[in-house]
Short mmCIF file of C-alpha atoms in Angstrom, two decimals:
data_model
loop_
_atom_site.label_atom_id
_atom_site.label_comp_id
_atom_site.label_asym_id
_atom_site.label_seq_id
_atom_site.Cartn_x
_atom_site.Cartn_y
_atom_site.Cartn_z
CA MET A 1 49.91 114.27 63.46
CA THR A 2 47.09 113.84 65.93
CA ALA A 3 45.58 111.30 63.51
CA ALA A 4 48.91 109.46 63.55
CA ALA A 5 48.78 109.31 67.33
CA LEU A 6 45.27 108.01 67.13
CA ILE A 7 46.37 105.30 64.69
CA ALA A 8 49.22 104.36 67.03
CA VAL A 9 46.82 104.00 69.99
CA LEU A 10 44.35 101.95 67.94
CA PHE A 11 47.12 99.67 66.68
CA GLY A 12 48.22 99.21 70.34
CA MET A 13 44.63 98.22 71.18
CA LEU A 14 44.62 95.74 68.33
CA LEU A 15 47.84 94.12 69.59
CA LEU A 16 46.46 93.97 73.17
CA LEU A 17 43.59 91.89 71.87
CA ILE A 18 46.14 89.19 71.08
CA ARG A 19 47.21 89.09 74.70
CA ALA A 20 43.58 89.18 75.88
CA ILE A 21 42.73 86.15 73.76
CA ALA A 22 45.93 84.20 74.06
CA GLY A 23 46.97 85.12 77.64
CA PRO A 24 47.70 81.91 79.53
CA THR A 25 46.16 82.91 82.89
CA LEU A 26 42.98 84.76 83.87
CA TYR A 27 45.08 87.65 85.27
CA ASP A 28 46.81 88.25 81.91
CA ARG A 29 43.37 88.70 80.39
CA VAL A 30 42.27 91.03 83.13
CA LEU A 31 45.45 93.04 82.71
CA ALA A 32 44.98 93.22 78.97
CA VAL A 33 41.39 94.28 79.29
CA ASN A 34 42.31 96.97 81.87
CA SER A 35 45.06 98.37 79.65
CA PHE A 36 42.69 98.20 76.70
CA GLY A 37 40.25 100.34 78.68
CA THR A 38 42.88 102.98 79.45
CA LYS A 39 43.79 103.07 75.74
CA THR A 40 40.12 103.39 74.90
CA VAL A 41 39.84 106.45 77.11
CA LEU A 42 42.86 108.02 75.40
CA ALA A 43 41.60 107.06 71.93
CA LEU A 44 38.17 108.58 72.57
CA GLY A 45 39.75 111.87 73.61
CA LEU A 46 42.03 111.86 70.59
CA LEU A 47 39.11 110.96 68.29
CA GLY A 48 37.27 114.05 69.60
CA PHE A 49 40.27 116.20 68.71
CA VAL A 50 40.73 114.70 65.29
CA MET A 51 37.08 115.21 64.44
CA GLY A 52 37.05 118.71 65.95
CA ARG A 53 34.43 117.87 68.57
CA PRO A 54 36.02 117.73 72.05
CA GLN A 55 32.62 116.78 73.55
CA PHE A 56 33.88 113.22 73.21
CA LEU A 57 35.81 113.82 76.39
CA ASP A 58 32.63 113.34 78.45
CA ILE A 59 32.35 109.80 77.14
CA ALA A 60 36.03 109.33 77.93
CA ILE A 61 35.51 110.37 81.58
CA LEU A 62 32.60 107.96 81.86
CA TYR A 63 34.67 105.18 80.38
CA ALA A 64 37.56 105.84 82.78
CA LEU A 65 35.18 105.32 85.72
CA ILE A 66 33.52 102.20 84.26
CA ASN A 67 36.89 100.66 83.41
CA PHE A 68 38.12 100.80 87.02
CA VAL A 69 34.87 99.46 88.49
CA SER A 70 34.74 96.57 86.01
CA THR A 71 38.34 95.54 86.66
CA ILE A 72 37.74 95.46 90.41
CA ALA A 73 34.49 93.62 89.94
CA ILE A 74 36.01 90.90 87.77
CA LEU A 75 38.93 90.42 90.21
CA LYS A 76 36.58 90.29 93.24
CA PHE A 77 34.31 87.81 91.52
CA PHE A 78 37.11 85.39 90.58
CA ARG A 79 38.57 85.60 94.06
CA TYR A 80 35.40 84.97 96.03
CA ARG A 81 33.17 83.47 93.30
CA SER A 82 30.48 85.89 94.49
CA PHE A 83 29.71 89.61 94.56
CA GLN A 84 28.15 89.39 98.02
CA VAL A 85 31.35 89.19 100.07
CA PRO A 86 32.36 92.44 101.84
CA LEU A 87 35.93 93.47 101.08
CA VAL A 88 37.75 93.32 104.40
CA ARG A 89 41.32 92.47 105.27
CA ARG A 90 42.10 88.92 106.29
CA GLY A 91 42.20 88.15 110.05
CA GLN A 92 40.61 91.43 110.95
CA GLY A 93 37.01 90.54 110.73
CA GLY A 94 35.09 93.58 109.54
CA GLY A 95 37.02 96.45 111.10
CA ASN A 96 37.29 99.73 109.30
CA VAL A 97 40.02 99.07 106.72
CA MET B 1 35.17 116.31 116.49
CA LYS B 2 31.79 117.78 115.47
CA GLY B 3 33.43 120.84 113.97
CA ALA B 4 35.87 118.66 111.98
CA ARG B 5 32.96 116.74 110.47
CA VAL B 6 31.29 119.97 109.37
CA ALA B 7 34.55 121.02 107.80
CA TYR B 8 34.89 117.76 105.89
CA PHE B 9 31.28 118.12 104.80
CA LEU B 10 31.90 121.62 103.47
CA GLY B 11 35.07 120.44 101.74
CA LEU B 12 33.15 117.74 99.94
CA LEU B 13 30.44 120.20 99.03
CA VAL B 14 32.98 122.65 97.53
CA ALA B 15 34.70 119.82 95.62
CA LEU B 16 31.45 118.52 94.14
CA VAL B 17 30.19 121.94 93.14
CA GLY B 18 33.54 122.76 91.53
CA PHE B 19 33.48 119.45 89.69
CA TRP B 20 29.96 119.99 88.35
CA LEU B 21 30.75 123.54 87.20
CA GLY B 22 33.92 122.30 85.50
CA MET B 23 32.13 119.54 83.68
CA SER B 24 28.90 121.22 82.58
CA GLY B 25 29.55 124.30 80.52
CA HIS B 26 25.83 125.18 80.38
CA TYR B 27 24.68 127.67 82.97
CA THR B 28 20.92 127.97 82.41
CA PRO B 29 18.62 128.00 85.49
CA LEU B 30 17.17 124.56 84.73
CA LEU B 31 20.56 122.91 84.47
CA LEU B 32 21.87 124.65 87.50
CA THR B 33 18.89 123.33 89.49
CA LEU B 34 19.56 119.82 88.29
CA GLY B 35 23.19 120.20 89.28
CA ALA B 36 22.24 121.39 92.76
CA VAL B 37 19.89 118.37 93.10
CA SER B 38 22.63 115.95 92.04
CA VAL B 39 25.14 117.47 94.44
CA ALA B 40 22.60 117.17 97.23
CA VAL B 41 21.96 113.49 96.34
CA CYS B 42 25.71 112.83 96.38
CA LEU B 43 26.05 114.42 99.83
CA ILE B 44 23.11 112.46 101.25
CA LEU B 45 24.55 109.22 99.86
CA ALA B 46 27.99 109.99 101.31
CA TYR B 47 26.38 110.75 104.69
CA ARG B 48 24.42 107.51 104.62
CA LEU B 49 27.55 105.54 103.70
CA ASP B 50 29.34 107.25 106.64
CA ILE B 51 32.38 108.11 104.53
CA ILE B 52 32.60 111.79 105.45
CA ASP B 53 35.73 111.59 107.57
CA ARG B 54 39.43 112.27 107.30
CA GLU B 55 39.99 109.74 104.52
CA GLY B 56 36.85 110.71 102.57
CA ALA B 57 37.84 114.32 102.34
CA PRO B 58 41.59 114.69 102.73
CA TYR B 59 41.70 118.37 101.74
CA VAL B 60 43.83 119.34 104.73
CA ARG B 61 46.83 117.62 103.18
CA ILE B 62 46.36 118.95 99.69
CA ILE B 63 49.37 121.24 99.94
CA GLY B 64 51.57 118.33 101.05
CA PHE B 65 50.41 116.27 98.08
CA ALA B 66 50.90 119.16 95.72
CA LEU B 67 54.52 119.45 96.89
CA TYR B 68 55.02 115.70 96.66
CA PHE B 69 53.63 115.31 93.17
CA PRO B 70 56.39 116.96 91.08
CA TRP B 71 59.03 114.75 92.74
CA LEU B 72 56.89 111.70 91.97
CA MET B 73 56.55 112.77 88.34
CA LYS B 74 60.35 113.02 88.08
CA GLU B 75 60.75 109.54 89.51
CA ILE B 76 58.09 108.20 87.12
CA ALA B 77 59.85 109.75 84.14
CA LYS B 78 63.20 108.16 85.15
CA ALA B 79 61.66 104.72 85.75
CA ASN B 80 59.70 104.92 82.46
CA TRP B 81 62.89 105.33 80.52
CA THR B 82 64.31 102.13 82.06
CA VAL B 83 61.22 100.12 81.30
CA VAL B 84 60.87 101.47 77.74
CA LYS B 85 64.47 100.37 77.11
CA ALA B 86 63.72 96.97 78.59
CA CYS B 87 60.65 96.58 76.30
CA LEU B 88 62.43 97.48 73.11
CA LYS B 89 65.77 95.68 73.65
CA ALA B 90 66.22 92.82 71.27
CA GLU B 91 68.07 90.79 73.90
CA MET B 92 65.80 90.63 76.92
CA ASP B 93 67.91 91.17 80.05
CA ILE B 94 65.32 91.60 82.81
CA SER B 95 65.82 89.90 86.14
CA PRO B 96 62.52 90.10 88.12
CA ALA B 97 62.67 89.82 91.88
CA LEU B 98 60.41 89.96 94.88
CA VAL B 99 61.67 92.37 97.59
CA LYS B 100 60.40 92.97 101.09
CA VAL B 101 60.22 96.67 101.95
CA LYS B 102 59.73 97.93 105.50
CA THR B 103 57.91 101.18 105.69
CA ALA B 104 57.99 103.82 108.44
CA CYS B 105 54.52 105.10 107.57
CA VAL B 106 51.99 104.76 110.37
CA THR B 107 48.61 105.97 109.20
CA ASP B 108 46.63 104.19 106.53
CA LEU B 109 46.64 107.31 104.24
CA ALA B 110 50.48 107.41 104.36
CA LYS B 111 50.75 103.69 103.62
CA VAL B 112 48.32 104.01 100.72
CA THR B 113 50.31 106.94 99.34
CA PHE B 114 53.56 105.02 99.60
CA ALA B 115 52.19 101.80 98.10
CA ASN B 116 50.48 103.76 95.29
CA SER B 117 53.68 105.61 94.55
CA ILE B 118 55.54 102.35 94.25
CA THR B 119 52.93 100.88 91.96
CA LEU B 120 52.68 104.02 89.86
CA THR B 121 56.45 103.95 89.19
CA PRO B 122 56.92 101.54 86.27
CA GLY B 123 59.25 98.69 87.11
CA THR B 124 57.94 98.17 90.67
CA VAL B 125 54.53 96.85 91.82
CA THR B 126 53.28 96.42 95.38
CA VAL B 127 52.02 92.91 95.60
CA GLU B 128 50.94 92.68 99.21
CA ILE B 129 50.78 94.81 102.35
CA GLU B 130 50.95 93.23 105.77
CA GLY B 131 51.20 95.66 108.67
CA ASP B 132 54.33 97.77 107.93
CA LYS B 133 55.91 95.34 105.43
CA MET B 134 55.32 95.43 101.73
CA LEU B 135 56.03 92.77 99.16
CA VAL B 136 57.28 94.52 96.01
CA HIS B 137 57.80 92.91 92.66
CA ALA B 138 60.49 94.63 90.62
CA LEU B 139 61.60 94.32 87.07
CA TYR B 140 65.33 94.72 87.81
CA GLU B 141 66.74 93.13 90.93
CA GLN B 142 69.70 95.49 91.22
CA GLU B 143 67.50 98.62 91.16
CA ALA B 144 65.09 97.47 93.85
CA GLN B 145 67.17 97.11 96.96
CA PRO B 146 65.18 98.14 100.07
CA GLU B 147 67.34 101.29 100.46
CA ALA B 148 66.12 102.58 97.10
CA PHE B 149 62.67 103.16 98.54
CA ASP B 150 63.80 105.11 101.60
CA GLU B 151 63.44 108.54 100.09
CA MET B 152 59.98 107.79 98.64
CA ASP B 153 58.95 106.45 102.02
CA ARG B 154 60.07 109.62 103.78
CA ARG B 155 58.50 111.95 101.26
CA SER B 156 55.16 110.16 101.11
CA ARG B 157 55.06 110.14 104.92
CA GLU B 158 55.67 113.88 104.99
CA ALA B 159 53.00 114.41 102.32
CA ALA B 160 50.32 112.39 104.08
CA ASP B 161 51.07 112.98 107.71
CA GLY B 162 52.86 116.30 107.94
CA LYS B 163 56.43 116.88 108.92
CA ARG B 164 56.34 117.13 112.68
CA ARG B 165 53.94 114.61 114.15
CA PRO B 166 54.60 111.13 112.80
CA ALA B 167 51.45 109.61 114.35
CA MET C 1 60.93 144.15 75.18
CA SER C 2 57.32 145.08 75.63
CA ASP C 3 56.80 144.34 71.94
CA PHE C 4 58.13 140.86 72.50
CA LEU C 5 55.95 140.33 75.56
CA ALA C 6 52.88 141.58 73.61
CA SER C 7 53.60 139.25 70.77
CA LEU C 8 53.92 136.16 73.06
CA PRO C 9 50.23 135.19 72.99
CA ALA C 10 50.24 135.25 69.20
CA TRP C 11 53.35 133.11 69.12
CA TRP C 12 51.69 130.69 71.52
CA GLU C 13 48.66 130.46 69.23
CA VAL C 14 50.94 129.55 66.35
CA ILE C 15 53.15 127.15 68.19
CA ARG C 16 50.72 125.21 70.40
CA PHE C 17 49.14 123.08 67.61
CA PRO C 18 52.40 121.50 66.30
CA LEU C 19 53.76 121.17 69.84
CA GLY C 20 50.58 119.52 71.11
CA ALA C 21 50.35 117.17 68.15
CA ALA C 22 54.03 116.16 68.69
CA LEU C 23 53.33 115.40 72.35
CA CYS C 24 50.30 113.39 71.29
CA LEU C 25 52.35 111.41 68.82
CA ALA C 26 55.01 110.70 71.46
CA GLY C 27 52.34 109.54 73.91
CA GLY C 28 50.75 107.29 71.24
CA LEU C 29 54.11 105.74 70.46
CA LEU C 30 54.69 105.12 74.21
CA CYS C 31 51.33 103.36 74.35
CA LEU C 32 52.47 101.17 71.46
CA VAL C 33 55.75 100.45 73.30
CA GLY C 34 53.84 99.41 76.42
CA THR C 35 51.76 97.02 74.30
CA VAL C 36 54.87 95.53 72.78
CA GLY C 37 56.15 94.93 76.32
CA VAL C 38 52.90 93.31 77.31
CA LEU C 39 53.24 90.98 74.31
CA ARG C 40 56.92 90.19 74.92
CA PHE C 41 57.45 89.81 78.58
CA PRO C 42 57.53 86.26 79.94
CA ASP C 43 55.06 86.18 82.87
CA PHE C 44 52.18 88.05 84.39
CA TYR C 45 54.05 90.18 86.92
CA THR C 46 56.52 91.50 84.40
CA ARG C 47 53.66 92.26 81.97
CA LEU C 48 52.17 94.39 84.70
CA HIS C 49 55.24 96.68 84.57
CA ALA C 50 54.90 97.10 80.81
CA ALA C 51 51.22 97.94 81.12
CA SER C 52 51.99 100.67 83.62
CA ILE C 53 53.96 102.56 80.92
CA THR C 54 50.64 103.15 79.10
CA ASP C 55 48.98 104.29 82.27
CA THR C 56 51.61 106.79 83.35
CA SER C 57 53.81 108.36 80.71
CA GLY C 58 51.64 107.53 77.70
CA ALA C 59 48.50 109.00 79.25
CA THR C 60 50.43 112.01 80.66
CA LEU C 61 51.95 112.96 77.29
CA LEU C 62 48.68 112.41 75.41
CA LEU C 63 46.62 114.46 77.83
CA LEU C 64 49.23 117.18 77.93
CA GLY C 65 49.25 117.35 74.17
CA MET C 66 45.47 117.46 74.01
CA ALA C 67 45.43 120.22 76.68
CA MET C 68 47.76 122.32 74.49
CA MET C 69 45.37 121.96 71.55
CA ALA C 70 42.26 122.63 73.65
CA PRO C 71 39.88 125.28 72.31
CA ASP C 72 38.66 126.50 75.69
CA TRP C 73 39.12 126.01 79.48
CA MET C 74 36.23 123.65 79.80
CA VAL C 75 38.07 121.08 77.78
CA VAL C 76 41.22 121.56 79.90
CA SER C 77 39.24 120.95 83.07
CA LYS C 78 37.79 117.74 81.61
CA LEU C 79 41.35 116.57 80.67
CA VAL C 80 42.53 117.36 84.19
CA ALA C 81 39.65 115.22 85.53
CA ILE C 82 40.66 112.31 83.27
CA PHE C 83 44.31 112.71 84.40
CA VAL C 84 43.30 112.62 88.05
CA PHE C 85 41.08 109.57 87.50
CA ILE C 86 43.80 107.66 85.70
CA TYR C 87 46.41 108.50 88.26
CA LEU C 88 44.16 107.39 91.14
CA THR C 89 42.69 104.28 89.66
CA SER C 90 45.57 102.71 87.68
CA PRO C 91 47.81 101.85 90.67
CA ALA C 92 44.70 100.58 92.56
CA SER C 93 43.69 98.24 89.75
CA SER C 94 47.21 96.98 89.03
CA HIS C 95 47.75 96.36 92.76
CA ALA C 96 44.39 94.51 92.83
CA ALA C 97 45.39 92.34 89.89
CA ALA C 98 48.86 91.58 91.38
CA ASN C 99 47.37 90.81 94.82
CA ALA C 100 44.72 88.54 93.43
CA ALA C 101 47.27 86.66 91.35
CA HIS C 102 49.60 86.36 94.39
CA THR C 103 46.73 85.16 96.65
CA ALA C 104 45.66 82.63 94.03
CA GLY C 105 49.17 81.20 94.15
CA LEU C 106 50.58 82.34 90.77
CA GLN C 107 54.36 82.19 91.29
CA PRO C 108 56.45 84.96 89.70
CA LEU C 109 59.52 84.19 87.59
CA ILE C 110 62.60 85.06 89.65
CA GLY C 111 66.13 85.68 88.37
CA PRO C 112 67.60 86.61 85.05
CA VAL C 113 65.51 85.86 81.98
CA SER C 114 67.17 85.20 78.66
CA THR C 115 65.53 85.60 75.29
CA HIS C 116 65.31 82.04 73.99
CA ASP C 117 62.95 80.69 76.64
CA LYS C 118 60.55 83.63 76.71
CA GLU C 119 57.54 81.70 75.40
CA GLY C 120 55.74 78.76 76.96
CA GLN C 121 56.50 79.61 80.59
CA GLY C 122 52.93 80.16 81.76
CA SER C 123 49.75 78.07 81.80
#
């Protein structure tokens, strides 16, 4: 039954690829990639349980962190076209936000 | 203020050591030394970044958040059911709307808690925060009247700021 | 009564694998439902709601099921760490996506949406 759950998650990832490729705007693609990353974390954990090696969870933790950072990095890049801009609130000019 | 900083520093130290011990599973002297070194490097980096303050180590409010979390889980479960039905219905009957919500939260931590709770609940997403007004995109217009967020507002304020002093 | 209490851990050992696997299966199906919503919904902001099903209830049920089947406490602590990460980062990233789209001027679809014009709204 765990294997069935793994297959369901993998099938969901496959369907998300359609949205990531066909999505009309950039933000649809970012959303699809972010959701794909969350499903990858869950699928890695499930794979560890199906194979009887829960050490896979370490990779899943690492992937959860990288997924968040990459989403924020992509969005920041396409908003400012640069990674060099500090993230501050508009009209506040570098206060502690 | 000095004593508070030391307390935040100790809180961060305890959290990092607990995290390392929970992740590792191997307790030989070599690996324990490496863990101590990595915890020390993390603390030095956090000190250099100047993020050891009330927001960097909010352990004082951990009881408030622990009391808030079960109520949030209940709300998430209810909202999930609505969105799952909306996903699977053959006839799509959604009516998305943008709603302005005014919050009574004052501190940044309370505002972040409230906005994250709204976003975490499926069916509503915080699009923008300006001062004490939030722009919320909702999947169903009739379920996202501004009064619907009052209880969540009150509870997240109590969780993040404490009951008595609202500032 | 004491016999019953003494036999509880043994019962738990028997029952936790099917129960955990059933929770995992429910979580996997919820992930699939969220994906179907992402494929079906008409514009970006509504797709965001469907994607948050995966992040909240799907992840919760899957991690709960895995925690029931866990062989030792180390695995449970790792699952708790993943749970906390997902619950802290998923609202932040969906708010970032929504805010970036709103700032860039992507207008959301407002008002009732019927089935027959669900495709071809974007671009």
